Tab-separated table of C-alpha atoms and ligand atoms in Angstrom:
chain	number	residue	atom	x	y	z
L	27	MET	CA	-12.089	15.276	5.526
L	28	THR	CA	-9.638	13.518	2.849
L	29	ALA	CA	-7.434	12.588	5.821
L	30	THR	CA	-9.642	10.226	7.648
L	31	LEU	CA	-10.965	6.803	6.881
L	32	GLY	CA	-12.467	3.782	7.865
L	33	GLU	CA	-16.005	2.828	9.803
L	34	LYS	CA	-15.264	0.851	13.104
L	35	ILE	CA	-11.207	1.890	12.978
L	36	LYS	CA	-11.394	5.307	11.443
L	37	LEU	CA	-7.677	6.478	10.479
L	38	THR	CA	-6.219	10.217	10.338
L	39	ILE	CA	-2.930	10.608	8.890
L	40	PHE	CA	-0.852	13.859	9.102
L	41	GLY	CA	2.158	15.221	7.957
L	42	GLU	CA	4.665	16.159	5.156
L	43	SER	CA	8.194	14.216	3.861
L	44	HIS	CA	10.578	17.545	5.111
L	45	GLY	CA	8.133	18.371	8.196
L	46	LEU	CA	9.586	17.494	11.448
L	47	GLY	CA	7.588	14.233	11.409
L	48	ILE	CA	4.261	11.764	9.933
L	49	GLY	CA	2.153	10.126	11.738
L	50	CYS	CA	-1.355	8.652	12.522
L	51	VAL	CA	-4.617	8.594	15.264
L	52	ILE	CA	-6.005	5.523	14.756
L	53	ASP	CA	-9.664	5.705	17.006
L	54	GLY	CA	-11.999	2.329	17.604
L	55	LEU	CA	-9.018	-0.556	18.556
L	56	PRO	CA	-10.319	-2.810	20.482
L	57	PRO	CA	-9.466	-2.524	24.629
L	58	GLY	CA	-6.829	-4.502	25.853
L	59	PHE	CA	-4.852	-5.931	22.431
L	60	ALA	CA	-1.420	-6.595	23.277
L	61	ILE	CA	0.427	-5.314	20.222
L	62	ASP	CA	3.223	-7.269	19.411
L	63	LEU	CA	5.972	-4.345	18.815
L	64	ASP	CA	8.766	-6.353	17.622
L	65	ALA	CA	6.436	-7.216	14.970
L	66	VAL	CA	4.991	-3.700	14.034
L	67	LYS	CA	8.888	-2.683	13.825
L	68	LYS	CA	9.827	-5.261	11.143
L	69	GLU	CA	6.538	-4.508	9.458
L	70	MET	CA	7.953	-0.436	8.978
L	71	GLN	CA	11.080	-1.814	8.165
L	72	ARG	CA	10.208	-3.574	5.061
L	73	ARG	CA	8.437	-0.517	3.926
L	74	ALA	CA	11.297	1.935	5.228
L	75	PRO	CA	13.846	3.218	2.578
L	76	GLY	CA	17.591	3.544	2.491
L	77	LYS	CA	18.253	-0.354	2.408
L	78	SER	CA	18.967	-1.071	-1.285
L	79	PRO	CA	19.978	0.300	-4.644
L	80	LEU	CA	16.540	-0.814	-5.772
L	81	ALA	CA	14.826	2.141	-3.335
L	82	THR	CA	15.969	5.487	-2.601
L	83	ALA	CA	18.990	6.714	-0.827
L	84	ARG	CA	16.616	8.483	1.684
L	85	ASN	CA	17.901	7.333	5.251
L	86	GLU	CA	14.905	7.034	7.062
L	87	LYS	CA	14.470	4.676	9.934
L	88	ASP	CA	10.930	5.044	9.911
L	89	ALA	CA	11.197	4.827	14.118
L	90	PHE	CA	7.653	5.654	15.973
L	91	ILE	CA	6.616	7.279	19.016
L	92	ILE	CA	3.296	6.046	20.789
L	93	GLU	CA	2.195	8.986	22.291
L	94	SER	CA	-1.412	7.389	23.470
L	95	GLY	CA	-4.427	4.978	23.530
L	96	PHE	CA	-1.309	2.223	24.476
L	97	PHE	CA	-0.506	1.466	28.260
L	98	GLU	CA	1.200	-1.240	30.047
L	99	GLY	CA	1.507	-3.051	26.695
L	100	ARG	CA	-2.137	-2.695	25.348
L	101	THR	CA	-4.537	-0.599	23.829
L	102	THR	CA	-6.328	1.204	25.731
L	103	GLY	CA	-9.448	1.562	23.490
L	104	THR	CA	-9.010	5.398	23.053
L	105	PRO	CA	-7.234	6.917	19.832
L	106	LEU	CA	-3.460	5.612	19.693
L	107	CYS	CA	-1.504	8.488	17.829
L	108	VAL	CA	1.590	7.598	16.351
L	109	LEU	CA	4.622	9.696	15.852
L	110	ILE	CA	7.464	8.803	12.764
L	111	PRO	CA	10.278	12.272	13.001
L	112	ASN	CA	11.592	12.604	9.980
L	113	SER	CA	15.471	12.448	10.130
L	114	ASP	CA	17.008	12.304	6.534
L	115	GLN	CA	15.536	15.604	4.565
L	116	HIS	CA	17.092	17.112	1.660
L	117	SER	CA	15.168	20.368	1.014
L	118	GLY	CA	17.318	21.710	-0.854
L	119	ASP	CA	16.790	19.305	-3.730
L	120	TYR	CA	13.089	20.456	-3.873
L	121	SER	CA	13.973	24.190	-4.202
L	122	LYS	CA	13.268	24.545	-8.143
L	123	LEU	CA	10.340	22.900	-7.938
L	124	LYS	CA	8.638	25.640	-5.949
L	125	ASN	CA	7.107	26.474	-9.506
L	126	VAL	CA	8.430	23.717	-11.705
L	127	MET	CA	5.924	20.864	-11.646
L	128	ARG	CA	6.951	17.215	-12.342
L	129	PRO	CA	4.922	15.288	-14.553
L	130	GLY	CA	3.074	12.531	-13.000
L	131	HIS	CA	3.815	13.863	-9.421
L	132	ALA	CA	1.035	16.031	-7.671
L	133	ASP	CA	2.782	19.278	-7.776
L	134	TYR	CA	0.087	20.861	-10.207
L	135	SER	CA	-3.023	19.191	-8.861
L	136	GLY	CA	-1.805	19.525	-5.180
L	137	LYS	CA	-0.630	23.414	-5.533
L	138	VAL	CA	-4.059	24.253	-7.032
L	139	LYS	CA	-5.785	22.673	-4.697
L	140	TYR	CA	-4.156	24.605	-1.434
L	141	ASN	CA	-3.828	27.595	-3.427
L	142	GLY	CA	-0.256	27.655	-3.555
L	143	PHE	CA	0.043	26.993	-0.043
L	144	ASN	CA	1.095	23.324	0.409
L	145	ASP	CA	4.497	22.054	1.215
L	146	TYR	CA	6.167	20.802	-1.633
L	147	ARG	CA	9.349	19.565	-0.567
L	148	GLY	CA	9.474	16.138	-0.740
L	149	GLY	CA	6.110	16.106	-2.694
L	150	GLY	CA	4.797	17.553	0.953
L	151	HIS	CA	1.912	15.336	2.036
L	152	PHE	CA	1.696	13.476	-1.468
L	153	SER	CA	4.624	11.963	-0.541
L	154	GLY	CA	5.290	8.290	-0.645
L	155	ARG	CA	6.015	8.471	3.122
L	156	LEU	CA	3.059	9.032	4.037
L	157	THR	CA	2.475	5.536	3.543
L	158	ALA	CA	4.713	4.660	7.000
L	159	PRO	CA	1.550	5.329	9.278
L	160	LEU	CA	-0.674	2.722	6.435
L	161	VAL	CA	1.692	0.371	7.530
L	162	PHE	CA	1.845	0.748	11.019
L	163	MET	CA	-2.453	0.704	11.022
L	164	GLY	CA	-1.662	-2.515	8.899
L	165	ALA	CA	0.783	-4.233	11.178
L	166	VAL	CA	-1.728	-4.004	13.907
L	167	ALA	CA	-4.387	-4.899	11.875
L	168	LYS	CA	-2.289	-7.955	10.820
L	169	GLN	CA	-2.219	-8.914	14.317
L	170	ILE	CA	-5.547	-8.800	15.348
L	171	LEU	CA	-6.921	-10.548	12.345
L	172	ALA	CA	-4.392	-13.628	12.901
L	173	LYS	CA	-5.774	-14.082	16.791
L	174	ARG	CA	-8.673	-15.330	13.979
L	175	GLY	CA	-7.037	-17.186	12.422
L	176	ILE	CA	-7.437	-14.387	9.004
L	177	TYR	CA	-3.869	-14.079	6.768
L	178	VAL	CA	-2.926	-11.160	4.705
L	179	GLY	CA	-0.217	-11.898	2.522
L	180	ALA	CA	1.258	-10.092	-1.130
L	181	HIS	CA	4.406	-10.601	-3.548
L	182	ILE	CA	5.448	-8.729	-6.735
L	183	VAL	CA	3.859	-10.172	-9.235
L	184	ALA	CA	5.065	-8.069	-12.082
L	185	VAL	CA	7.773	-5.416	-13.024
L	186	ALA	CA	7.823	-3.901	-15.952
L	187	GLY	CA	6.445	-7.372	-17.886
L	188	VAL	CA	8.804	-9.835	-16.163
L	189	LYS	CA	6.354	-11.892	-14.630
L	190	ASP	CA	6.219	-13.930	-11.264
L	191	THR	CA	4.567	-17.178	-10.365
L	192	PRO	CA	1.053	-15.854	-9.060
L	193	PHE	CA	-0.893	-16.851	-6.122
L	194	ASN	CA	-3.016	-19.991	-5.955
L	195	PRO	CA	-6.224	-18.459	-6.505
L	196	LEU	CA	-7.805	-21.610	-4.584
L	197	GLY	CA	-5.400	-19.997	-1.437
L	198	GLU	CA	-1.996	-20.268	0.084
L	199	ARG	CA	-0.641	-21.264	3.199
L	200	ALA	CA	0.054	-18.572	5.779
L	201	ASP	CA	3.500	-19.885	6.216
L	202	THR	CA	4.066	-18.390	2.608
L	203	PHE	CA	2.826	-14.945	3.612
L	204	SER	CA	5.343	-14.827	6.047
L	205	GLU	CA	8.347	-16.359	4.334
L	206	LEU	CA	7.481	-13.649	1.371
L	207	ALA	CA	7.938	-10.680	4.523
L	208	GLN	CA	10.727	-11.986	5.247
L	209	LYS	CA	12.211	-10.998	1.958
L	210	THR	CA	13.856	-8.079	0.717
L	211	PHE	CA	12.455	-8.528	-2.476
L	212	PRO	CA	9.032	-10.421	-2.379
L	213	VAL	CA	8.444	-12.418	-5.126
L	214	LEU	CA	7.211	-16.499	-5.411
L	215	ASP	CA	10.199	-17.280	-8.163
L	216	ASP	CA	13.398	-15.622	-7.027
L	217	ALA	CA	14.914	-15.939	-10.633
L	218	ALA	CA	12.102	-14.018	-11.834
L	219	GLY	CA	12.738	-11.604	-8.764
L	220	ASN	CA	16.478	-11.491	-10.238
L	221	GLU	CA	15.552	-10.379	-13.657
L	222	MET	CA	12.900	-7.772	-12.153
L	223	GLN	CA	15.929	-6.379	-9.796
L	224	GLN	CA	18.234	-6.251	-12.832
L	225	LEU	CA	15.616	-3.867	-14.551
L	226	ILE	CA	15.181	-1.712	-11.896
L	227	LEU	CA	18.875	-0.922	-11.889
L	228	ALA	CA	19.152	-0.401	-15.658
L	229	ALA	CA	16.075	1.822	-15.799
L	230	LYS	CA	17.821	3.586	-12.984
L	231	GLN	CA	21.108	3.482	-14.939
L	232	SER	CA	19.375	5.002	-17.493
L	233	CYS	CA	17.534	8.219	-15.281
L	234	ASP	CA	14.371	6.349	-15.740
L	235	SER	CA	11.622	4.466	-13.689
L	236	VAL	CA	9.898	1.711	-14.314
L	237	GLY	CA	6.439	0.212	-12.636
L	238	GLY	CA	4.527	-3.079	-11.518
L	239	VAL	CA	1.543	-5.163	-9.917
L	240	ILE	CA	1.527	-6.396	-6.542
L	241	GLU	CA	-0.527	-9.448	-5.930
L	242	CYS	CA	-2.814	-10.051	-2.512
L	243	MET	CA	-4.722	-12.241	-0.680
L	244	ALA	CA	-6.609	-12.751	2.365
L	245	ILE	CA	-6.854	-16.443	3.741
L	246	ASN	CA	-9.809	-17.997	5.736
L	247	LEU	CA	-12.243	-15.214	5.840
L	248	PRO	CA	-15.828	-16.221	6.373
L	249	ALA	CA	-18.567	-15.938	4.437
L	250	GLY	CA	-20.583	-12.721	4.833
L	251	ILE	CA	-18.467	-9.881	5.754
L	252	GLY	CA	-19.039	-6.867	3.246
L	253	ALA	CA	-22.218	-5.829	1.947
L	254	PRO	CA	-24.291	-4.561	-1.335
L	255	PHE	CA	-23.715	-2.120	-3.347
L	256	PHE	CA	-22.091	1.393	-2.244
L	257	ASP	CA	-20.295	-0.250	0.483
L	258	SER	CA	-18.865	-3.955	-1.421
L	259	LEU	CA	-16.081	-5.219	-0.001
L	260	GLU	CA	-14.478	-4.316	-3.370
L	261	SER	CA	-15.736	-1.067	-3.038
L	262	ARG	CA	-13.867	0.092	0.833
L	263	LEU	CA	-10.980	-2.063	-0.457
L	264	ALA	CA	-10.863	0.175	-3.630
L	265	HIS	CA	-10.999	3.334	-1.842
L	266	ALA	CA	-8.722	2.666	0.811
L	267	LEU	CA	-6.294	1.054	-2.221
L	268	PHE	CA	-6.150	4.190	-4.526
L	269	SER	CA	-5.486	6.367	-1.551
L	270	VAL	CA	-1.806	4.764	-1.916
L	271	PRO	CA	-0.036	7.385	-4.013
L	272	ALA	CA	1.032	5.367	-7.140
L	273	VAL	CA	-1.382	2.997	-7.408
L	274	LYS	CA	-3.489	3.465	-10.839
L	275	GLY	CA	-5.756	0.155	-11.091
L	276	ILE	CA	-6.513	-2.411	-8.657
L	277	GLU	CA	-8.319	-5.477	-10.264
L	278	PHE	CA	-10.303	-8.528	-7.930
L	279	GLY	CA	-9.663	-11.997	-9.078
L	280	LYS	CA	-9.384	-12.261	-12.399
L	281	GLY	CA	-11.027	-8.502	-13.113
L	282	PHE	CA	-10.835	-7.141	-16.394
L	283	ALA	CA	-10.045	-10.744	-17.777
L	284	LEU	CA	-13.599	-11.675	-17.005
L	285	ALA	CA	-15.015	-9.408	-19.510
L	286	GLN	CA	-13.490	-12.077	-22.186
L	287	MET	CA	-14.572	-14.961	-20.954
L	288	PRO	CA	-18.385	-17.049	-21.642
L	289	GLY	CA	-20.158	-17.133	-18.274
L	290	SER	CA	-19.832	-20.638	-18.397
L	291	GLU	CA	-15.627	-20.567	-17.701
L	292	ALA	CA	-16.356	-17.002	-15.627
L	293	ASN	CA	-18.689	-18.644	-13.115
L	294	ASP	CA	-17.058	-20.253	-10.336
L	295	GLN	CA	-18.904	-23.668	-9.655
L	296	MET	CA	-19.657	-24.726	-6.105
L	297	TYR	CA	-19.606	-27.735	-4.031
L	298	TYR	CA	-19.548	-28.782	-0.032
L	299	ASP	CA	-16.312	-29.714	1.166
L	300	ASN	CA	-16.767	-31.203	4.880
L	301	GLY	CA	-19.744	-29.038	5.121
L	302	MET	CA	-18.266	-25.677	3.695
L	303	VAL	CA	-18.956	-24.436	0.937
L	304	LYS	CA	-16.270	-24.019	-1.983
L	305	THR	CA	-15.667	-22.947	-4.903
L	306	TYR	CA	-13.903	-25.152	-7.939
L	307	THR	CA	-12.132	-21.936	-9.274
L	308	ASN	CA	-11.652	-18.381	-7.544
L	309	ASN	CA	-12.725	-15.772	-10.702
L	310	ASN	CA	-14.447	-13.473	-8.720
L	311	GLY	CA	-11.290	-13.144	-5.946
L	312	GLY	CA	-13.585	-14.464	-3.036
L	313	ILE	CA	-16.070	-11.563	-3.221
L	314	THR	CA	-19.774	-11.782	-4.971
L	315	GLY	CA	-22.332	-8.817	-4.182
L	316	GLY	CA	-19.867	-7.325	-2.115
L	317	ILE	CA	-19.516	-10.071	0.029
L	318	THR	CA	-16.764	-12.633	0.761
L	319	ASN	CA	-18.243	-16.417	-0.161
L	320	GLY	CA	-15.945	-18.077	2.023
L	321	MET	CA	-12.849	-18.288	-0.926
L	322	PRO	CA	-9.820	-15.969	-0.440
L	323	VAL	CA	-10.045	-12.447	-1.120
L	324	LEU	CA	-7.688	-11.527	-4.157
L	325	PHE	CA	-6.742	-8.649	-5.828
L	326	LYS	CA	-4.093	-7.300	-7.474
L	327	ALA	CA	-2.807	-3.408	-7.445
L	328	ALA	CA	-1.384	-1.854	-10.589
L	329	VAL	CA	1.389	0.323	-9.520
L	330	LYS	CA	2.660	3.372	-12.184
L	331	PRO	CA	6.088	4.001	-12.289
L	332	THR	CA	7.907	6.385	-10.211
L	333	PRO	CA	7.144	9.775	-11.515
L	334	SER	CA	10.556	11.714	-10.601
L	335	ILE	CA	13.194	10.531	-12.602
L	336	ALA	CA	16.330	11.830	-14.097
L	337	LYS	CA	15.590	12.449	-17.625
L	338	VAL	CA	14.991	15.793	-19.559
L	339	GLN	CA	11.019	16.074	-19.587
L	340	LYS	CA	8.793	19.272	-20.531
L	341	THR	CA	6.850	20.998	-18.293
L	342	VAL	CA	5.622	24.124	-17.105
L	343	ASP	CA	7.150	27.008	-14.641
L	344	LEU	CA	3.810	28.108	-13.219
L	345	SER	CA	6.080	31.650	-11.974
L	346	THR	CA	6.881	32.927	-15.200
L	347	GLU	CA	3.589	30.858	-17.187
L	348	SER	CA	5.862	29.773	-20.056
L	349	ASN	CA	6.910	25.973	-21.224
L	350	THR	CA	9.950	24.975	-19.875
L	351	GLU	CA	12.150	21.672	-19.266
L	352	LEU	CA	13.137	19.595	-16.045
L	353	VAL	CA	15.398	17.282	-14.589
L	354	ILE	CA	15.006	15.755	-11.333
L	355	THR	CA	17.833	15.652	-8.841
L	356	GLY	CA	17.239	14.482	-5.404
L	357	ARG	CA	17.134	10.913	-4.151
L	358	HIS	CA	13.939	8.911	-5.800
L	359	ASP	CA	13.055	5.213	-5.884
L	360	PRO	CA	13.349	3.714	-9.444
L	361	CYS	CA	10.808	1.377	-8.629
L	362	ILE	CA	7.937	1.943	-6.173
L	363	VAL	CA	6.318	-1.593	-6.057
L	364	GLN	CA	9.095	-2.899	-3.802
L	365	ARG	CA	8.232	-0.968	-1.391
L	366	ALA	CA	4.465	-0.867	-1.708
L	367	VAL	CA	4.163	-4.450	-0.874
L	368	PRO	CA	3.483	-4.466	2.650
L	369	VAL	CA	1.673	-0.604	2.292
L	370	ILE	CA	-0.887	-2.670	-0.037
L	371	GLU	CA	-1.080	-5.725	2.802
L	372	GLY	CA	-1.091	-3.465	5.496
L	373	VAL	CA	-4.193	-1.667	3.747
L	374	ALA	CA	-5.745	-4.650	2.715
L	375	ALA	CA	-5.646	-5.962	6.429
L	376	TRP	CA	-6.804	-3.012	8.329
L	377	VAL	CA	-10.204	-2.514	5.273
L	378	ILE	CA	-10.762	-6.367	6.249
L	379	LEU	CA	-10.843	-5.801	9.971
L	380	ASP	CA	-13.215	-2.523	9.714
L	381	MET	CA	-15.655	-4.894	8.074
L	382	LEU	CA	-15.690	-7.507	9.752
L	383	LEU	CA	-15.825	-5.755	13.554
L	384	ALA	CA	-18.395	-3.328	11.394
L	385	GLY	CA	-20.485	-6.628	10.559
L	386	GLU	CA	-20.378	-7.640	14.314
L	387	LYS	CA	-22.298	-4.802	15.481
F	220	FMN	C1	6.168	3.799	-0.881
F	220	FMN	C2	6.020	4.744	-1.914
F	220	FMN	C3	7.046	5.650	-2.472
F	220	FMN	C4	7.090	6.543	-3.343
F	220	FMN	N1	8.701	6.859	-3.516
F	220	FMN	C5	8.355	7.921	-4.685
F	220	FMN	C6	9.817	8.988	-5.133
F	220	FMN	O1	10.835	8.099	-4.521
F	220	FMN	N2	9.360	9.758	-5.846
F	220	FMN	C7	8.094	9.616	-6.357
F	220	FMN	O2	8.661	10.626	-7.325
F	220	FMN	N3	7.096	9.135	-6.308
F	220	FMN	C8	7.070	8.210	-5.211
F	220	FMN	N4	5.589	7.941	-4.817
F	220	FMN	C9	4.478	8.056	-5.802
F	220	FMN	C10	4.161	9.422	-5.478
F	220	FMN	O3	3.888	9.976	-4.538
F	220	FMN	C11	2.919	9.624	-6.052
F	220	FMN	O4	2.967	8.970	-7.748
F	220	FMN	C12	2.346	11.158	-6.134
F	220	FMN	O5	1.908	11.158	-5.284
F	220	FMN	C13	1.142	11.236	-7.100
F	220	FMN	O6	0.287	10.844	-6.919
F	220	FMN	P1	-0.730	9.406	-8.074
F	220	FMN	O7	0.820	8.516	-8.398
F	220	FMN	O8	-1.134	8.496	-6.806
F	220	FMN	O9	-1.047	10.127	-8.609
F	220	FMN	C14	5.814	6.820	-4.075
F	220	FMN	C15	4.997	6.184	-3.286
F	220	FMN	C16	5.216	4.614	-2.580
F	220	FMN	C17	3.251	4.276	-2.230
């Protein structure tokens, strides 16, 4: 089933962008965990649209209702069902997109897969809106991980070629992650952040969009989480991260650059630090053989430019089986990267928790 993923913590997402609502069912949460709902709401607000000219004007509150699995402030251990109602749909914006396919979006592939029965309004089930339940899942996972001293954080490391200061591969402070989470535009170097924001606004002005890269880190993970081959931590993370719409590349540690390095440079040489095995560099992103090696887990996610743009594009009209041109109206993010940061963090936290618990069985 494509809408469910996870081993110990199974997450099922459901809904469409312009239906009654979206949500998720989380199965396998440990019983008795006191979820801090205010912290979850803050996480949801980091992703929610309608807050700045840098994001879509669709004004969704992303308020959630917990339908089950939560009693007297604690998880019960039974499936936790969350509903996130849709409240600000402009379905009329999408009437012409029933048969005219948006280049770069899932309109054509989705229509073929579902024999034309898919709800195409606002991208339907393919909408970035479906990432709200991922943020909910991630917010809960982060709280459970934090009780074990494990923290996950992310920032925008590049937008259309403008770069932020990268994370120190050997580790960041947990406080740095919480400071980033307070920012509406989460970067370490605010001057670079301003430049990125100008680029996004300029793209919007010229009816275009831009993409970028998110860098994510998990600290204080013990060595030994993961598995070789098919269930490597890299495989599991990549599976979940590629499920986030618009993510088109994942790179662990130095990733593609490793292919250019000699082994003597690429290898992370080792030493003892107060009885703990550490490495002088972290080119492998904290994972070797699919298993954590005790260094911070570090990866980057490439996010493509928003496909829905107001520039004239060539496409096809399936109703007339003819070539045509399309100018997309409606409300869209000129850059997805900013809103995707808590999504990437949340997905990473969920997968790491899932593998941690799976290793304890
Ligand atoms: C947080 C978020 C917001 C998004 N907002 C938009 C949007 O406003 N307009 C749009 O065309 N695509 C948006 N997308 C991307 C599309 O959902 C995605 O490109 C599309 O489903 C095709 O999937 P693919 O890019 O993974 O191939 C968003 C994605 C995310 C994660």
